[in-house]
Tab-separated table of C-alpha atoms and ligand atoms in Angstrom:
chain	number	residue	atom	x	y	z
K	1	MET	CA	44.946	74.369	-29.464
K	2	SER	CA	47.918	76.091	-30.082
K	3	GLN	CA	48.876	78.761	-27.793
K	4	VAL	CA	49.511	78.302	-23.812
K	5	ILE	CA	48.707	80.791	-21.508
K	6	SER	CA	49.069	80.538	-17.648
K	7	LEU	CA	46.573	82.198	-16.213
K	8	TYR	CA	48.459	82.022	-12.742
K	9	PRO	CA	51.519	83.408	-12.802
K	10	ALA	CA	52.730	80.521	-10.622
K	11	PRO	CA	51.596	76.904	-10.551
K	12	ALA	CA	48.890	76.778	-7.098
K	13	PRO	CA	50.379	75.208	-4.698
K	14	ALA	CA	50.281	71.162	-4.122
K	15	ALA	CA	47.917	69.816	-2.018
K	16	GLU	CA	48.875	68.121	0.950
K	17	PRO	CA	50.105	64.933	0.151
K	18	PRO	CA	48.387	62.221	1.821
K	19	ALA	CA	49.339	60.705	4.866
K	20	VAL	CA	51.275	56.990	3.829
K	21	PRO	CA	53.290	55.868	6.624
K	22	PRO	CA	57.348	56.226	4.425
K	23	ARG	CA	58.580	53.228	3.438
K	24	ALA	CA	62.349	51.545	3.637
K	25	GLU	CA	64.303	52.497	0.429
K	26	HIS	CA	64.889	49.943	-1.804
K	27	ILE	CA	67.170	51.093	-4.265
K	28	ARG	CA	68.759	54.102	-4.836
K	29	LEU	CA	70.607	55.744	-7.977
K	30	GLN	CA	72.867	57.937	-7.609
K	31	GLY	CA	74.287	60.001	-10.819
K	32	VAL	CA	73.585	57.004	-12.909
K	33	ARG	CA	75.063	57.944	-16.311
K	34	LYS	CA	75.031	55.147	-19.290
K	35	ALA	CA	76.846	55.788	-23.002
K	36	TYR	CA	76.596	53.455	-25.245
K	37	GLY	CA	79.564	52.896	-27.329
K	38	THR	CA	78.423	52.741	-31.314
K	39	ALA	CA	80.246	53.193	-34.981
K	40	THR	CA	79.701	56.891	-35.155
K	41	GLY	CA	80.734	57.658	-31.066
K	42	PRO	CA	79.370	57.065	-27.819
K	43	VAL	CA	75.476	57.189	-27.055
K	44	GLU	CA	74.514	59.078	-23.983
K	45	ALA	CA	71.041	57.189	-22.380
K	46	LEU	CA	71.542	58.334	-19.226
K	47	ARG	CA	72.630	61.816	-17.797
K	48	GLY	CA	72.754	61.593	-14.257
K	49	ILE	CA	69.504	60.069	-12.534
K	50	ASP	CA	68.943	60.080	-9.247
K	51	LEU	CA	65.771	57.828	-7.504
K	52	SER	CA	64.804	56.441	-4.587
K	53	ILE	CA	62.335	53.683	-4.698
K	54	GLY	CA	60.899	52.615	-1.085
K	55	LYS	CA	59.801	48.820	-0.675
K	56	GLY	CA	57.042	47.764	-1.641
K	57	GLU	CA	56.486	49.927	-4.000
K	58	ILE	CA	55.197	50.067	-7.588
K	59	PHE	CA	57.067	52.237	-8.982
K	60	GLY	CA	55.957	53.407	-12.518
K	61	ILE	CA	58.800	54.927	-15.081
K	62	ILE	CA	57.271	56.999	-18.919
K	63	GLY	CA	58.576	58.912	-20.990
K	64	ARG	CA	58.736	59.340	-24.553
K	65	SER	CA	60.923	56.282	-27.011
K	66	GLY	CA	64.971	56.769	-26.935
K	67	ALA	CA	64.397	59.138	-23.442
K	68	GLY	CA	66.228	55.446	-21.345
K	69	LYS	CA	63.443	53.296	-19.878
K	70	SER	CA	65.169	50.057	-20.773
K	71	SER	CA	69.149	51.027	-20.350
K	72	LEU	CA	67.845	52.526	-16.970
K	73	ILE	CA	65.951	49.200	-15.392
K	74	ARG	CA	68.313	47.413	-17.230
K	75	THR	CA	70.816	48.979	-14.812
K	76	LEU	CA	69.083	47.358	-11.550
K	77	ASN	CA	70.084	43.828	-12.352
K	78	ARG	CA	73.102	44.902	-13.989
K	79	LEU	CA	72.529	43.631	-17.646
K	80	GLU	CA	73.931	47.374	-18.025
K	81	GLU	CA	76.501	48.246	-16.614
K	82	VAL	CA	76.673	51.966	-15.637
K	83	SER	CA	79.351	54.478	-17.141
K	84	ALA	CA	79.183	56.583	-13.934
K	85	GLY	CA	77.845	56.743	-10.770
K	86	GLN	CA	76.081	54.044	-7.839
K	87	VAL	CA	72.648	51.952	-8.285
K	88	LEU	CA	72.602	50.733	-4.611
K	89	ILE	CA	70.147	48.109	-3.290
K	90	ASP	CA	69.742	47.191	0.460
K	91	GLY	CA	71.763	49.572	0.559
K	92	GLN	CA	74.438	47.858	-1.425
K	93	ASP	CA	76.606	49.310	-4.038
K	94	ILE	CA	75.561	46.618	-6.858
K	95	GLY	CA	78.623	48.040	-9.250
K	96	ALA	CA	80.977	46.729	-6.786
K	97	LEU	CA	79.403	42.647	-6.573
K	98	SER	CA	81.558	39.707	-6.753
K	99	THR	CA	80.781	37.768	-10.112
K	100	ALA	CA	79.131	35.293	-7.183
K	101	GLN	CA	77.042	37.985	-5.500
K	102	LEU	CA	76.175	39.193	-8.544
K	103	VAL	CA	74.307	35.495	-9.291
K	104	GLN	CA	72.510	35.940	-5.696
K	105	LEU	CA	71.942	39.794	-6.526
K	106	ARG	CA	69.819	38.073	-9.469
K	107	ARG	CA	67.916	35.928	-7.882
K	108	ARG	CA	66.881	38.557	-5.788
K	109	ILE	CA	65.399	40.135	-8.816
K	110	GLY	CA	62.845	38.979	-11.344
K	111	MET	CA	61.844	40.444	-14.939
K	112	ILE	CA	59.388	39.946	-17.594
K	113	PHE	CA	59.145	41.355	-20.745
K	114	GLN	CA	56.958	41.946	-23.278
K	115	HIS	CA	57.221	39.005	-25.714
K	116	PHE	CA	57.160	36.692	-22.214
K	117	ASN	CA	60.801	35.176	-23.636
K	118	LEU	CA	59.689	32.173	-23.135
K	119	LEU	CA	60.524	28.523	-24.582
K	120	ALA	CA	58.216	27.216	-26.796
K	121	SER	CA	59.699	23.946	-26.885
K	122	GLN	CA	58.886	23.288	-23.633
K	123	THR	CA	56.048	23.126	-21.293
K	124	VAL	CA	54.884	25.268	-18.966
K	125	LEU	CA	56.397	23.287	-16.133
K	126	GLU	CA	59.473	23.398	-17.761
K	127	ASN	CA	60.093	26.885	-18.586
K	128	LEU	CA	59.146	27.781	-14.467
K	129	ALA	CA	61.847	25.436	-13.422
K	130	LEU	CA	64.542	26.574	-15.834
K	131	PRO	CA	65.953	29.461	-12.903
K	132	LEU	CA	65.515	26.786	-10.058
K	133	LYS	CA	67.227	24.137	-12.388
K	134	ALA	CA	69.753	26.223	-12.774
K	135	ALA	CA	70.087	27.059	-8.560
K	136	GLY	CA	70.296	23.585	-8.191
K	137	VAL	CA	67.053	23.253	-6.404
K	138	GLY	CA	65.895	19.535	-5.687
K	139	ARG	CA	62.189	18.451	-8.525
K	140	ALA	CA	60.064	17.925	-5.603
K	141	VAL	CA	60.807	21.274	-4.476
K	142	ILE	CA	60.427	22.868	-8.130
K	143	GLU	CA	57.569	21.542	-8.884
K	144	GLN	CA	55.282	22.146	-5.409
K	145	ARG	CA	57.290	26.166	-6.333
K	146	ALA	CA	55.793	25.627	-9.726
K	147	ARG	CA	52.036	24.656	-8.878
K	148	GLU	CA	51.866	27.140	-6.129
K	149	LEU	CA	53.078	29.939	-8.816
K	150	LEU	CA	50.181	28.831	-11.083
K	151	LYS	CA	47.485	29.004	-8.704
K	152	LEU	CA	48.601	32.511	-7.769
K	153	VAL	CA	49.253	33.927	-11.330
K	154	GLY	CA	45.186	31.805	-12.077
K	155	LEU	CA	46.774	29.146	-14.426
K	156	GLU	CA	45.752	25.862	-12.691
K	157	GLY	CA	46.572	22.874	-14.524
K	158	LYS	CA	48.030	24.128	-16.983
K	159	GLU	CA	51.613	22.756	-16.234
K	160	HIS	CA	51.800	20.495	-19.097
K	161	ALA	CA	50.717	22.433	-21.968
K	162	TYR	CA	53.417	24.049	-24.382
K	163	PRO	CA	52.771	28.351	-24.738
K	164	SER	CA	51.576	27.902	-28.355
K	165	ARG	CA	48.188	26.606	-26.565
K	166	LEU	CA	48.489	29.588	-24.522
K	167	SER	CA	46.527	33.069	-25.554
K	168	GLY	CA	48.868	36.704	-24.363
K	169	GLY	CA	47.849	37.004	-21.369
K	170	GLN	CA	48.503	33.273	-20.143
K	171	LYS	CA	51.565	33.985	-21.774
K	172	GLN	CA	52.694	36.438	-19.723
K	173	ARG	CA	51.142	34.829	-16.265
K	174	VAL	CA	53.536	32.338	-17.399
K	175	GLY	CA	56.178	35.162	-17.308
K	176	ILE	CA	55.315	36.671	-13.718
K	177	ALA	CA	55.318	33.181	-12.368
K	178	ARG	CA	58.553	32.008	-13.563
K	179	ALA	CA	59.817	35.909	-12.707
K	180	LEU	CA	58.515	34.811	-9.060
K	181	MET	CA	60.205	30.531	-8.669
K	182	LEU	CA	63.302	32.182	-7.377
K	183	GLU	CA	60.993	34.681	-4.483
K	184	PRO	CA	62.216	38.268	-5.452
K	185	SER	CA	61.986	40.998	-3.160
K	186	LEU	CA	62.073	43.400	-6.949
K	187	LEU	CA	60.465	42.433	-10.145
K	188	LEU	CA	61.189	44.418	-12.960
K	189	CYS	CA	58.738	44.632	-15.781
K	190	ASP	CA	59.638	46.234	-19.357
K	191	GLU	CA	56.556	47.442	-21.339
K	192	ALA	CA	55.158	44.107	-19.528
K	193	THR	CA	51.426	44.655	-20.937
K	194	SER	CA	52.086	46.274	-24.159
K	195	ALA	CA	51.059	43.162	-26.556
K	196	LEU	CA	48.307	42.366	-24.680
K	197	ASP	CA	44.049	43.706	-25.372
K	198	PRO	CA	43.296	45.937	-23.001
K	199	GLU	CA	40.803	43.947	-21.076
K	200	THR	CA	43.469	41.270	-20.521
K	201	THR	CA	46.125	44.239	-19.784
K	202	GLN	CA	43.624	44.865	-17.129
K	203	SER	CA	43.827	41.137	-15.572
K	204	ILE	CA	47.446	41.167	-15.754
K	205	LEU	CA	47.206	44.581	-13.969
K	206	ALA	CA	45.587	42.863	-11.715
K	207	LEU	CA	47.618	40.438	-11.228
K	208	LEU	CA	50.691	42.747	-10.163
K	209	LYS	CA	49.246	44.343	-8.067
K	210	HIS	CA	47.587	41.647	-6.067
K	211	ILE	CA	51.145	40.149	-6.310
K	212	ASN	CA	52.837	42.862	-4.862
K	213	GLY	CA	50.023	42.756	-1.842
K	214	ALA	CA	50.287	39.415	-0.866
K	215	LEU	CA	54.061	39.443	-1.448
K	216	GLY	CA	55.052	43.049	-0.833
K	217	LEU	CA	57.597	42.782	-3.577
K	218	THR	CA	58.344	46.151	-5.431
K	219	ILE	CA	57.689	46.856	-8.982
K	220	VAL	CA	59.360	49.007	-11.150
K	221	LEU	CA	57.293	49.056	-14.453
K	222	ILE	CA	57.509	50.728	-17.722
K	223	THR	CA	54.751	51.333	-19.945
K	224	HIS	CA	53.733	53.827	-22.844
K	225	GLU	CA	50.227	53.499	-21.373
K	226	MET	CA	49.676	56.370	-18.936
K	227	ALA	CA	46.280	54.095	-17.807
K	228	VAL	CA	48.556	51.394	-16.221
K	229	ILE	CA	50.074	54.391	-14.593
K	230	ARG	CA	47.614	55.677	-12.943
K	231	GLN	CA	45.600	52.267	-12.215
K	232	VAL	CA	48.333	50.560	-10.759
K	233	CYS	CA	51.462	52.796	-9.119
K	234	ASP	CA	52.183	54.614	-6.189
K	235	ARG	CA	55.141	56.898	-7.343
K	236	VAL	CA	55.933	57.417	-11.365
K	237	ALA	CA	59.500	59.464	-12.576
K	238	VAL	CA	59.578	60.951	-15.671
K	239	LEU	CA	62.665	60.682	-18.061
K	240	GLU	CA	63.525	62.534	-21.273
K	241	GLN	CA	66.568	62.580	-22.865
K	242	GLY	CA	68.198	60.567	-20.200
K	243	GLN	CA	67.779	62.999	-17.128
K	244	VAL	CA	64.348	62.419	-14.619
K	245	VAL	CA	62.347	66.008	-15.498
K	246	GLU	CA	59.810	65.273	-12.803
K	247	GLN	CA	58.874	62.430	-10.172
K	248	GLY	CA	56.573	62.114	-7.693
K	249	PRO	CA	53.257	60.149	-6.698
K	250	VAL	CA	51.295	59.832	-9.170
K	251	TRP	CA	47.919	61.625	-8.075
K	252	GLN	CA	50.010	64.297	-7.953
K	253	ILE	CA	52.352	64.035	-11.017
K	254	PHE	CA	49.124	62.772	-12.805
K	255	GLY	CA	46.753	65.842	-11.861
K	256	GLN	CA	49.676	68.555	-11.919
K	257	PRO	CA	51.792	67.624	-14.185
K	258	ALA	CA	55.163	70.450	-14.184
K	259	SER	CA	57.036	69.945	-17.411
K	260	GLN	CA	55.128	69.707	-21.194
K	261	THR	CA	57.334	66.641	-21.552
K	262	THR	CA	54.897	65.217	-19.180
K	263	ARG	CA	51.609	66.589	-20.531
K	264	ALA	CA	52.369	65.464	-23.498
K	265	LEU	CA	52.652	62.333	-22.442
K	266	LEU	CA	49.770	62.577	-20.571
K	267	ALA	CA	47.702	63.489	-23.316
K	268	PRO	CA	46.153	60.413	-24.649
K	269	LEU	CA	44.116	60.479	-21.174
K	270	ALA	CA	42.635	63.686	-21.056
K	271	THR	CA	39.502	64.731	-23.373
K	272	GLN	CA	40.658	66.666	-26.389
K	273	VAL	CA	37.243	68.493	-28.481
K	274	PRO	CA	35.889	66.727	-31.751
K	275	PRO	CA	37.296	69.074	-35.125
K	276	ASP	CA	34.122	69.195	-36.085
K	277	ILE	CA	32.636	71.200	-32.667
K	278	ALA	CA	35.576	72.628	-32.509
K	279	GLN	CA	34.821	74.343	-36.326
K	280	ARG	CA	31.650	74.972	-34.967
K	281	LEU	CA	32.078	77.165	-32.001
K	282	ALA	CA	34.868	78.718	-34.313
K	283	SER	CA	32.332	79.680	-36.787
K	284	ASP	CA	29.112	80.555	-34.280
K	285	ASN	CA	30.835	83.092	-32.224
K	286	GLY	CA	34.737	83.895	-33.508
K	287	GLN	CA	37.382	83.695	-31.719
K	288	ARG	CA	36.540	81.674	-28.254
K	289	ALA	CA	39.328	80.901	-25.732
K	290	LEU	CA	38.893	77.100	-24.776
K	291	ILE	CA	39.525	77.441	-20.605
K	292	GLU	CA	40.666	74.201	-19.292
K	293	LEU	CA	40.338	74.029	-15.552
K	294	THR	CA	41.449	72.121	-13.081
K	295	PHE	CA	40.851	71.200	-9.450
K	296	ASP	CA	41.715	68.088	-6.803
K	297	GLY	CA	38.480	67.858	-5.501
K	298	GLN	CA	40.539	68.944	-1.964
K	299	SER	CA	38.107	71.707	-2.383
K	300	ALA	CA	35.287	71.885	0.386
K	301	ARG	CA	32.822	73.086	-2.556
K	302	GLU	CA	32.208	72.210	-6.444
K	303	PRO	CA	32.662	74.442	-9.494
K	304	ASP	CA	29.588	75.831	-9.352
K	305	LEU	CA	28.731	76.125	-13.697
K	306	ALA	CA	25.806	78.889	-13.775
K	307	ALA	CA	28.830	81.244	-11.235
K	308	ILE	CA	31.668	80.854	-13.738
K	309	ALA	CA	28.959	82.126	-16.698
K	310	GLN	CA	27.698	84.388	-14.825
K	311	HIS	CA	30.964	86.496	-13.875
K	312	LEU	CA	32.566	85.031	-17.225
K	313	GLY	CA	29.626	87.276	-19.207
K	314	GLY	CA	28.565	85.568	-22.695
K	315	PRO	CA	26.694	81.835	-23.269
K	316	VAL	CA	29.711	79.113	-21.767
K	317	SER	CA	29.834	76.217	-23.221
K	318	LEU	CA	30.929	73.006	-21.297
K	319	LEU	CA	32.748	71.260	-23.154
K	320	HIS	CA	33.961	67.895	-20.993
K	321	GLY	CA	34.107	67.346	-18.297
K	322	GLY	CA	34.270	64.728	-14.665
K	323	ILE	CA	36.522	63.730	-11.872
K	324	GLU	CA	37.996	59.999	-11.654
K	325	ARG	CA	40.133	58.969	-8.826
K	326	ILE	CA	43.737	58.398	-8.580
K	327	GLN	CA	44.932	56.702	-5.226
K	328	GLY	CA	42.110	57.483	-4.057
K	329	ARG	CA	42.184	61.500	-4.592
K	330	ALA	CA	39.913	63.515	-6.590
K	331	GLN	CA	41.208	64.866	-9.547
K	332	GLY	CA	38.238	66.704	-11.602
K	333	ARG	CA	38.780	68.449	-15.047
K	334	LEU	CA	35.914	71.452	-16.916
K	335	LEU	CA	37.332	71.893	-20.632
K	336	LEU	CA	34.538	75.372	-21.741
K	337	ALA	CA	34.647	77.641	-24.259
K	338	ALA	CA	34.074	81.104	-23.205
K	339	SER	CA	34.642	84.950	-23.903
K	340	PRO	CA	35.776	85.931	-20.783
K	341	ALA	CA	36.819	89.904	-20.648
K	342	PRO	CA	40.758	90.164	-20.010
K	343	GLY	CA	41.291	89.845	-15.628
K	344	ARG	CA	37.803	88.098	-15.535
K	345	LEU	CA	38.654	85.261	-15.757
K	346	GLU	CA	41.537	85.443	-12.789
K	347	THR	CA	40.015	87.305	-10.604
K	348	PHE	CA	36.923	85.055	-10.276
K	349	LEU	CA	38.813	81.570	-10.056
K	350	ARG	CA	40.936	83.444	-6.679
K	351	GLN	CA	38.404	84.214	-5.554
K	352	GLN	CA	36.671	80.435	-5.716
K	353	GLY	CA	39.358	79.291	-4.617
K	354	LEU	CA	38.283	76.017	-6.289
K	355	PHE	CA	40.718	75.259	-9.144
K	356	SER	CA	44.307	73.940	-8.893
K	357	GLN	CA	44.990	75.175	-11.742
K	358	ALA	CA	42.945	77.335	-14.641
K	359	ARG	CA	44.526	77.742	-18.216
K	360	VAL	CA	44.001	78.798	-21.554
K	361	ALA	CA	44.223	75.661	-23.435
K	362	GLY	CA	43.615	77.856	-27.140
K	363	HIS	CA	41.392	78.468	-29.162
K	364	VAL	CA	38.276	77.692	-30.763
R	401	ATP	N1	73.278	48.422	-26.873
R	401	ATP	C1	73.161	49.419	-27.148
R	401	ATP	N2	73.677	49.806	-28.284
R	401	ATP	C2	73.644	51.372	-28.898
R	401	ATP	N3	72.871	52.339	-28.332
R	401	ATP	C3	71.560	52.595	-27.355
R	401	ATP	C4	71.496	50.797	-26.804
R	401	ATP	N4	70.511	50.345	-26.001
R	401	ATP	C5	69.423	51.606	-25.944
R	401	ATP	N5	70.704	52.317	-26.496
R	401	ATP	C6	69.950	53.908	-27.396
R	401	ATP	O1	70.336	54.758	-25.720
R	401	ATP	C7	69.424	55.607	-26.016
R	401	ATP	C8	68.011	54.830	-24.737
R	401	ATP	O2	68.015	54.033	-24.914
R	401	ATP	P1	66.642	52.996	-24.101
R	401	ATP	O3	66.702	51.596	-25.163
R	401	ATP	O4	66.766	52.728	-22.833
R	401	ATP	O5	64.935	53.867	-25.125
R	401	ATP	P2	63.504	53.421	-24.108
R	401	ATP	O6	63.389	54.988	-23.319
R	401	ATP	O7	63.569	52.079	-23.303
R	401	ATP	O8	62.559	53.785	-25.839
R	401	ATP	P3	61.716	52.463	-26.443
R	401	ATP	O9	60.311	53.396	-25.553
R	401	ATP	O10	61.827	52.972	-27.563
R	401	ATP	O11	61.989	51.646	-25.615
R	401	ATP	C9	68.309	55.902	-27.430
R	401	ATP	O12	69.056	56.569	-28.274
R	401	ATP	C10	69.139	54.468	-28.086
R	401	ATP	O13	69.344	53.918	-29.213
R	402	MG	MG1	62.584	50.287	-24.350
């Protein structure tokens, strides 16, 4: 699978975006740069980031290791100071805040971590109480709020348990409850499900989605698990070497990734041809093209396999086919092995108007 030839000179026009009401802006980054000073000179982690995140949105950030994701999320509560540019929250430049104002800002921003960061020597209730104690809130109020939140995250009755007695998923639920104690309007999640098994990940994602809906808070989420983004995020930004290479609604970025970086990141979601089948196809018929067709469910028609085979001539093997829903939109993918005469496939696809994208994904 070495060669990628685009059959269309330009990508097909993107489908109409869904009719979602515009959101008020919660976070804006303008020309944000971050350089770390190191013994061997400055390391540029962020190189001019412009982003806008809406109120109540679940916004995903993806990118390879070292792309700058953690640096970016940490500029949102000034755990990292920017080297240039501005971070505005509710229109306010947070770089201009006094120390007292910064404390207030951080109370409105909760954060959860990959390794939960709970205090092992304290009970669940004591862990939850910490941020409120620091804020000078009385004990009765703290306990009431903690009990409400433990109910919300599905941990009723665990007030007096120690973290060592909890599963990974339960610990992350405590982490989420703790992050919500000060009633934040923004929740930052840096690889919050990366230490969890798939089933527990599902339950934590469902919880985050529920909290997003019930409390209306904005969630900014970093993950290397593309399935997580697909499942819960409204929009996503792709980082590469400290720059945003692509951003947009998840259905659009996942359905028609424009950048090579995004394609590479999404590769684990795509079904590959098992090597033994690829080998058999190659030995059967010599060089056959591996043709990937994606369709976005906008078309009134469905792909007609018989018509495709007739047009291409010769045997056409269906290697993979499926439709899934992303944000309620159908996204389909067909992977075929065939030997089309030059130009025939393109002509056919244009006539059909079925597919959002068609490419020769390589040869088997
Ligand atoms: N405190 C620091 N001092 C010096 N360099 C740093 C520091 N923190 C991060 N970096 C560098 O900045 C770049 C971006 O790092 P960052 O942690 O933001 O990446 P990331 O996308 O979160 O990666 P990962 O997926 O591995 O968590 C990397 O080159 C990293 O080595
Ligand atoms: Mg990171």
